[in-house]
PDB file of C-alpha atoms and ligand atoms in Angstrom:
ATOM      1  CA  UNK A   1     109.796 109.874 148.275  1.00 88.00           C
ATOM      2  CA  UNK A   2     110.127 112.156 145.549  1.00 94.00           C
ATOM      3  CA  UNK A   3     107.655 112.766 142.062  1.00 96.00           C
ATOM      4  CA  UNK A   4     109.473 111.348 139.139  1.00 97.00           C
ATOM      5  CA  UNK A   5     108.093 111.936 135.106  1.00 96.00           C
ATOM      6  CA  UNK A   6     109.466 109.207 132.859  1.00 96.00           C
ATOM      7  CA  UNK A   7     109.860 111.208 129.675  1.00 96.00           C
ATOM      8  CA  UNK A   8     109.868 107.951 126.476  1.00 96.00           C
ATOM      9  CA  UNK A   9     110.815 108.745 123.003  1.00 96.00           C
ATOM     10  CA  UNK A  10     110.629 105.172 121.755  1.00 96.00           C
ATOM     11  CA  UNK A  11     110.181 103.939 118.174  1.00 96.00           C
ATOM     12  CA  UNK A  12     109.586 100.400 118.780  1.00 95.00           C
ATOM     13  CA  UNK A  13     109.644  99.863 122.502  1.00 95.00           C
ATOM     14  CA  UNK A  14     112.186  99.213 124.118  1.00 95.00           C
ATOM     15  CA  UNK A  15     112.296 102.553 125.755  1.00 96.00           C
ATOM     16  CA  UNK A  16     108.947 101.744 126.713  1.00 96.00           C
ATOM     17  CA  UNK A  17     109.854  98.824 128.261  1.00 95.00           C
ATOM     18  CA  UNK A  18     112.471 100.210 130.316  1.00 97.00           C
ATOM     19  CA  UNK A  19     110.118 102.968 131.550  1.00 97.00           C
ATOM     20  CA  UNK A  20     107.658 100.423 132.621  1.00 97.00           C
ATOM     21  CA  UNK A  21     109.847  98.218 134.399  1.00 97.00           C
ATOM     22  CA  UNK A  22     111.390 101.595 135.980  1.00 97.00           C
ATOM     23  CA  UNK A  23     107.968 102.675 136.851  1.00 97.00           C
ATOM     24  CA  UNK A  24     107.191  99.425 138.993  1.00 97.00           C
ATOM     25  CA  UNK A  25     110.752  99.210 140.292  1.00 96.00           C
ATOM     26  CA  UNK A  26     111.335 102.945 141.603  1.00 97.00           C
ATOM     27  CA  UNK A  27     107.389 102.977 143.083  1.00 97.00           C
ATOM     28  CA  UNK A  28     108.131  99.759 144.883  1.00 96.00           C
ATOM     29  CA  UNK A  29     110.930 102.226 146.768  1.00 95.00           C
ATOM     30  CA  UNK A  30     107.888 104.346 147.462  1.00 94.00           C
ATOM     31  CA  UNK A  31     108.445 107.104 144.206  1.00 96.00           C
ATOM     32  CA  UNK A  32     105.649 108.688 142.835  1.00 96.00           C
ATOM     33  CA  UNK A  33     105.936 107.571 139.336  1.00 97.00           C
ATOM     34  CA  UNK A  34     104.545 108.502 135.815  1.00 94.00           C
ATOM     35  CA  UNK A  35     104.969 107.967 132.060  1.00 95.00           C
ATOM     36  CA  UNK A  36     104.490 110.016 129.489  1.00 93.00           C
ATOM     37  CA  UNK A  37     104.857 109.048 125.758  1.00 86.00           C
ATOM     38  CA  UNK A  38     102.853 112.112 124.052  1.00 80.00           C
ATOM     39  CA  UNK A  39     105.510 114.390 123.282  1.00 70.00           C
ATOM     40  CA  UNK A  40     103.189 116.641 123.835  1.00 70.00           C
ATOM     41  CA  UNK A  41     105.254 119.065 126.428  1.00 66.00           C
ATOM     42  CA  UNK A  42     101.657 121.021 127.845  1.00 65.00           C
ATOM     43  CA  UNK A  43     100.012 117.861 128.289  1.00 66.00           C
ATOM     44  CA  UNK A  44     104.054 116.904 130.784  1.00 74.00           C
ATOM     45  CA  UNK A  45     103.031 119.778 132.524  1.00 80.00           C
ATOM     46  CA  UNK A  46     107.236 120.591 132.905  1.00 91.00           C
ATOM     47  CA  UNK A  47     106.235 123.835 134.882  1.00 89.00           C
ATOM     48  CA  UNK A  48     105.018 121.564 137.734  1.00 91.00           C
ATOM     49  CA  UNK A  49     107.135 119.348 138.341  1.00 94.00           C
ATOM     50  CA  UNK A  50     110.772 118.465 140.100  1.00 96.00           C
ATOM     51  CA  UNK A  51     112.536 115.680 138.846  1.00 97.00           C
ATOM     52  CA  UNK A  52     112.200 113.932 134.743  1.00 97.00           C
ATOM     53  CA  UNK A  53     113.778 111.310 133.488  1.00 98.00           C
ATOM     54  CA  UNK A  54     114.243 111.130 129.550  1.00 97.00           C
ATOM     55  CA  UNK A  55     113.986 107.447 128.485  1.00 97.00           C
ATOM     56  CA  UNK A  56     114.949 107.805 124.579  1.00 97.00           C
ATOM     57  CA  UNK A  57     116.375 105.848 121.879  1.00 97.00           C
ATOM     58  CA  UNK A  58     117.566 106.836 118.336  1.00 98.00           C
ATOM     59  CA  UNK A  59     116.269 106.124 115.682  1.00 98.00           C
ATOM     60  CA  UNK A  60     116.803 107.058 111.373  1.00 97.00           C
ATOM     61  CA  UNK A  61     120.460 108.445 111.096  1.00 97.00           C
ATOM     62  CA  UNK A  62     120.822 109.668 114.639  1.00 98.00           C
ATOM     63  CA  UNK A  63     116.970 111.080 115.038  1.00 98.00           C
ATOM     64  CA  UNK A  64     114.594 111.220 117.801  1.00 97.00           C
ATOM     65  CA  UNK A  65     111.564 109.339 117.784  1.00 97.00           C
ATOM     66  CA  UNK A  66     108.478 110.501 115.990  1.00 95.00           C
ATOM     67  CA  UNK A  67     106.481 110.340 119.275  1.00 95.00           C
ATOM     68  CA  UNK A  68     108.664 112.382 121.278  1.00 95.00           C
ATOM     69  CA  UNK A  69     109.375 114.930 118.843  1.00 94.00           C
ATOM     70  CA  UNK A  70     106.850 117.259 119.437  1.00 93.00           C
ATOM     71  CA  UNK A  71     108.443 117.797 123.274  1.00 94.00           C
ATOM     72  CA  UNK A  72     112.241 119.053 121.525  1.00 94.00           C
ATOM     73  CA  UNK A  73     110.332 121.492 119.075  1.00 93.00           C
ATOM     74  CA  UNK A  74     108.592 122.910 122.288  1.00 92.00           C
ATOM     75  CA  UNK A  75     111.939 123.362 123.917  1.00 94.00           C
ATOM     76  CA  UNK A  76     113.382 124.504 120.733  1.00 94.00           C
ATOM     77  CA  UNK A  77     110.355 126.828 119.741  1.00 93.00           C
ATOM     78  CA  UNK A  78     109.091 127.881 123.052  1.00 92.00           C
ATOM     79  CA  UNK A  79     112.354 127.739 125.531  1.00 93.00           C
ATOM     80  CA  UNK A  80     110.348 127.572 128.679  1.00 93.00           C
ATOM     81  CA  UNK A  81     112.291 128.127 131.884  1.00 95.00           C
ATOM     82  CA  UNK A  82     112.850 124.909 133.578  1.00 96.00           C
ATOM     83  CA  UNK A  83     115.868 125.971 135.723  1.00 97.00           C
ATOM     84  CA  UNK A  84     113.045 124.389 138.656  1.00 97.00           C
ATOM     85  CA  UNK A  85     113.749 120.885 136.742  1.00 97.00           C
ATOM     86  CA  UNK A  86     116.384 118.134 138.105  1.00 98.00           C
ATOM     87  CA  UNK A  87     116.726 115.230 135.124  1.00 98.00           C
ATOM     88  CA  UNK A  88     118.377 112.219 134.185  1.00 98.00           C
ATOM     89  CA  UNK A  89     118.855 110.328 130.644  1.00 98.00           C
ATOM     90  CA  UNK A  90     118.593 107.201 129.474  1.00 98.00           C
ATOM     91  CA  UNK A  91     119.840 106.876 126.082  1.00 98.00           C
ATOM     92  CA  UNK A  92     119.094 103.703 124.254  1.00 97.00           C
ATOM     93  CA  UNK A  93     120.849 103.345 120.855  1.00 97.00           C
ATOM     94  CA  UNK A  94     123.164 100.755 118.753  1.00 97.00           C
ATOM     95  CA  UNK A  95     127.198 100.987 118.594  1.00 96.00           C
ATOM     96  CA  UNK A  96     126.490  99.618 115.130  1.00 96.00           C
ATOM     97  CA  UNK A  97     125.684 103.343 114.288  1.00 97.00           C
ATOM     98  CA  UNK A  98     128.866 104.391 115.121  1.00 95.00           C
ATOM     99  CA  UNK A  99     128.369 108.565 114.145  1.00 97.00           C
ATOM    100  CA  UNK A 100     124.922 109.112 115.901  1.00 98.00           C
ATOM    101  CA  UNK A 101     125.389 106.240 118.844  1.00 98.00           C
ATOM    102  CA  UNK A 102     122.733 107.574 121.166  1.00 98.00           C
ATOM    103  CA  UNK A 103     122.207 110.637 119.346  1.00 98.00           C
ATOM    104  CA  UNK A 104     118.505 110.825 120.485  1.00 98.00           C
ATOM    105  CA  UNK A 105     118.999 110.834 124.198  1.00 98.00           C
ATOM    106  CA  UNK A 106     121.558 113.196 123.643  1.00 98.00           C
ATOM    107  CA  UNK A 107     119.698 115.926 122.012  1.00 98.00           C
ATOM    108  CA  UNK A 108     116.856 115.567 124.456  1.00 98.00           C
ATOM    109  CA  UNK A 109     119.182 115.953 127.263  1.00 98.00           C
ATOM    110  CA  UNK A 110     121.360 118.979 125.414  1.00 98.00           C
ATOM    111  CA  UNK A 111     117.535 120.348 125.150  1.00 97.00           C
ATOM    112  CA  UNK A 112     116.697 120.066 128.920  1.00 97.00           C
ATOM    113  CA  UNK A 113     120.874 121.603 129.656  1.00 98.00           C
ATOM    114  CA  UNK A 114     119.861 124.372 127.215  1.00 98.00           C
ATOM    115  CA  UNK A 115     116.639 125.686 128.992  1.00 96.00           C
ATOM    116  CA  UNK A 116     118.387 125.597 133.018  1.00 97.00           C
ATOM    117  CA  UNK A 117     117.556 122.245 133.760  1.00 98.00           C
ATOM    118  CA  UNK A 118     119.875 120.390 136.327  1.00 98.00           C
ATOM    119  CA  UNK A 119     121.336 117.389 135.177  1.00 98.00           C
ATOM    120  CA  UNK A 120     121.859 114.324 138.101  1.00 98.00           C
ATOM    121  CA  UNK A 121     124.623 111.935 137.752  1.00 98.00           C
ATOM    122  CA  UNK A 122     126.094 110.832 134.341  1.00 98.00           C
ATOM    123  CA  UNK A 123     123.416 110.271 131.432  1.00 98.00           C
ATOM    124  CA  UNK A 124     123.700 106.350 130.754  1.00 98.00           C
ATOM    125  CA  UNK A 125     124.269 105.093 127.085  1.00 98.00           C
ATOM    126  CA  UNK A 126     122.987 101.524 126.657  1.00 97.00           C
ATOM    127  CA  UNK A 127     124.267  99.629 123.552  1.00 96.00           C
ATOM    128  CA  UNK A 128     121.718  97.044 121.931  1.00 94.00           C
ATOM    129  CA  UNK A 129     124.198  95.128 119.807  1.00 91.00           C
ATOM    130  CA  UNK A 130     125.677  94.114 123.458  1.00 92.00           C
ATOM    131  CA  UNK A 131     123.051  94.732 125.586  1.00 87.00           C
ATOM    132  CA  UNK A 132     119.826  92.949 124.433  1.00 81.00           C
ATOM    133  CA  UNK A 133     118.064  93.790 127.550  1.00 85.00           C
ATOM    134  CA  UNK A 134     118.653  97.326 127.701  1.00 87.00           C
ATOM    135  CA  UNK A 135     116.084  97.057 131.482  1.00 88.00           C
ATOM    136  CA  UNK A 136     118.467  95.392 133.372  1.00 89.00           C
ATOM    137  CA  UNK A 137     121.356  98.367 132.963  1.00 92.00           C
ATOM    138  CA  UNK A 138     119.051 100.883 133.453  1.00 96.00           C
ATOM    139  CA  UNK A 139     117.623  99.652 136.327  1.00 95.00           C
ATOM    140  CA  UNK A 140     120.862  99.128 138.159  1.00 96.00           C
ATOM    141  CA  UNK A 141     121.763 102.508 136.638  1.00 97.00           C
ATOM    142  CA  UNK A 142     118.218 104.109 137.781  1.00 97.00           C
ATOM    143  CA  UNK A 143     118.768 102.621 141.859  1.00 96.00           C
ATOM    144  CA  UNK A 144     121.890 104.631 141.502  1.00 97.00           C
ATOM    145  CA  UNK A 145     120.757 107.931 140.298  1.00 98.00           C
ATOM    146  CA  UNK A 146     117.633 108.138 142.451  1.00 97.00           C
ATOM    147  CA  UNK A 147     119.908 108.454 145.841  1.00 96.00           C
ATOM    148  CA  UNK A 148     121.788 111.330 143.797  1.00 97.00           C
ATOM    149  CA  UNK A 149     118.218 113.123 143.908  1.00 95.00           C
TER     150      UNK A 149
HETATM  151  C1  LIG B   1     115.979 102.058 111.551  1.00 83.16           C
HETATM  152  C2  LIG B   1     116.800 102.213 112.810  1.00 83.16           C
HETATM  153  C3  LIG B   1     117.694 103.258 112.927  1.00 83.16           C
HETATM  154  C4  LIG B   1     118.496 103.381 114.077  1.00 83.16           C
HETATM  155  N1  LIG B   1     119.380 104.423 114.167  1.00 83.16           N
HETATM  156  C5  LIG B   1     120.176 104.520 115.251  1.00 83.16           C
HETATM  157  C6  LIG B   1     121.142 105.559 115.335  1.00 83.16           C
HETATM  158  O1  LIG B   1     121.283 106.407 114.455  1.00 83.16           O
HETATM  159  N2  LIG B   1     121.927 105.608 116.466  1.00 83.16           N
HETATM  160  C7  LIG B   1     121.820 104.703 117.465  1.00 83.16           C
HETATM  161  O2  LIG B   1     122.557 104.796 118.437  1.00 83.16           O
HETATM  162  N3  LIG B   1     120.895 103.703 117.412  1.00 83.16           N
HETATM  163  C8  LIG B   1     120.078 103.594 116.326  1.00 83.16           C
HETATM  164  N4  LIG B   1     119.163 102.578 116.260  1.00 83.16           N
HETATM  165  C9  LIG B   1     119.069 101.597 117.370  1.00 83.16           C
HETATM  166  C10 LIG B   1     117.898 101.895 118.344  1.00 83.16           C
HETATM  167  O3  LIG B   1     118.044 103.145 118.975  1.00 83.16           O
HETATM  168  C11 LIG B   1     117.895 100.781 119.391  1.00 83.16           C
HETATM  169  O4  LIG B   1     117.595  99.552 118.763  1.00 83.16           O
HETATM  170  C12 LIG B   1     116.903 101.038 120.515  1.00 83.16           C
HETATM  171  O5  LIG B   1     117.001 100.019 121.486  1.00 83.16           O
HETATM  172  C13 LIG B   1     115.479 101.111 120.007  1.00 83.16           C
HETATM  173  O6  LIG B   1     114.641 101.504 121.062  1.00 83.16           O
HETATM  174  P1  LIG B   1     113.062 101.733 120.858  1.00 83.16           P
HETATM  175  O7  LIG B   1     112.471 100.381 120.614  1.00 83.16           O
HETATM  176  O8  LIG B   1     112.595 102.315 122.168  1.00 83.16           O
HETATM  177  O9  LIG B   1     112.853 102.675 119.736  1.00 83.16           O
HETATM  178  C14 LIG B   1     118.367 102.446 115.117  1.00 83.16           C
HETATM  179  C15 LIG B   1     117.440 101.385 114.994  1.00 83.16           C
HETATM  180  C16 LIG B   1     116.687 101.252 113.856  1.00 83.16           C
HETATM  181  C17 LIG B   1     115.724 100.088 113.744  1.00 83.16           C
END
């Protein structure tokens, strides 16, 4: 069993979704799971715990999400230590935007690279103009990375 954070940086939730359904999924295997939406990187407690997994989508012209903004200008501003961190990334995003596809989960996990956390397995991209249920790949995705833990 191992303590998982779902980090979400959603706009209009679909990353929220995915956390949810990952949340029920990966605690049915007997993980110890929790969401956290905030942004707010004190109130995610990073300095106690193991393993986080960034749920994030894009949104604007390749931004982050308003609500999880406040956690990248913490790691940004503050560059806490979290070498003690093992993390994976969902990035949710839309092909259509073919210069920032996924450009949200991809700062948040350059973010987590640039302050010594460990990143598991490869971060998955999932493409809404051909994936309209962005759950299903990450769950598949999500039953593989947890045995990489
Ligand atoms: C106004 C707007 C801007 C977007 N910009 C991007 C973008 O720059 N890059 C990208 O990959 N996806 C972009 N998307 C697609 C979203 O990331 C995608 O629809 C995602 O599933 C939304 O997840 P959310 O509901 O959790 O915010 C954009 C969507 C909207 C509505």
């Amino acid at each position: 069993m191992t303590d998982i954070l779902i980090v979400v940086g959603t706009e209009s939730g679909n990353a929220q979704m995915v956390a949810e359904l990952l949340e029920d999924e990966l605690g049915a295997m007997d993980h110890a799971m929790e969401i956290k939406d905030e942004g707010d990187a004190a109130a995610m407690d990073l300095a106690g715990r193991d393993v986080v997994l960034i749920c994030c989508s894009t949104h604007g012209d390749g931004e982050l999400p308003d609500n999880i903004q406040p956690l990248a200008d913490s790691l940004e501003q503050d560059k806490p230590d979290l070498s003690h961190i093992r993390y994976g990334v969902i990035a949710l995003g839309d092909q259509t935007y073919q210069q920032t596809f996924c450009n949200g989960g991809k700062t948040m996990d350059g973010l987590f690279a640039a302050r010594g956390a460990r990143k598991i397995g490869e971060r998955l991209e999932v493409d809404a103009c051909t994936q309209p249920l962005p759950d299903e790949d990450a769950l598949e995705w999500a039953k593989e990375w947890v045995t990489l833990l």
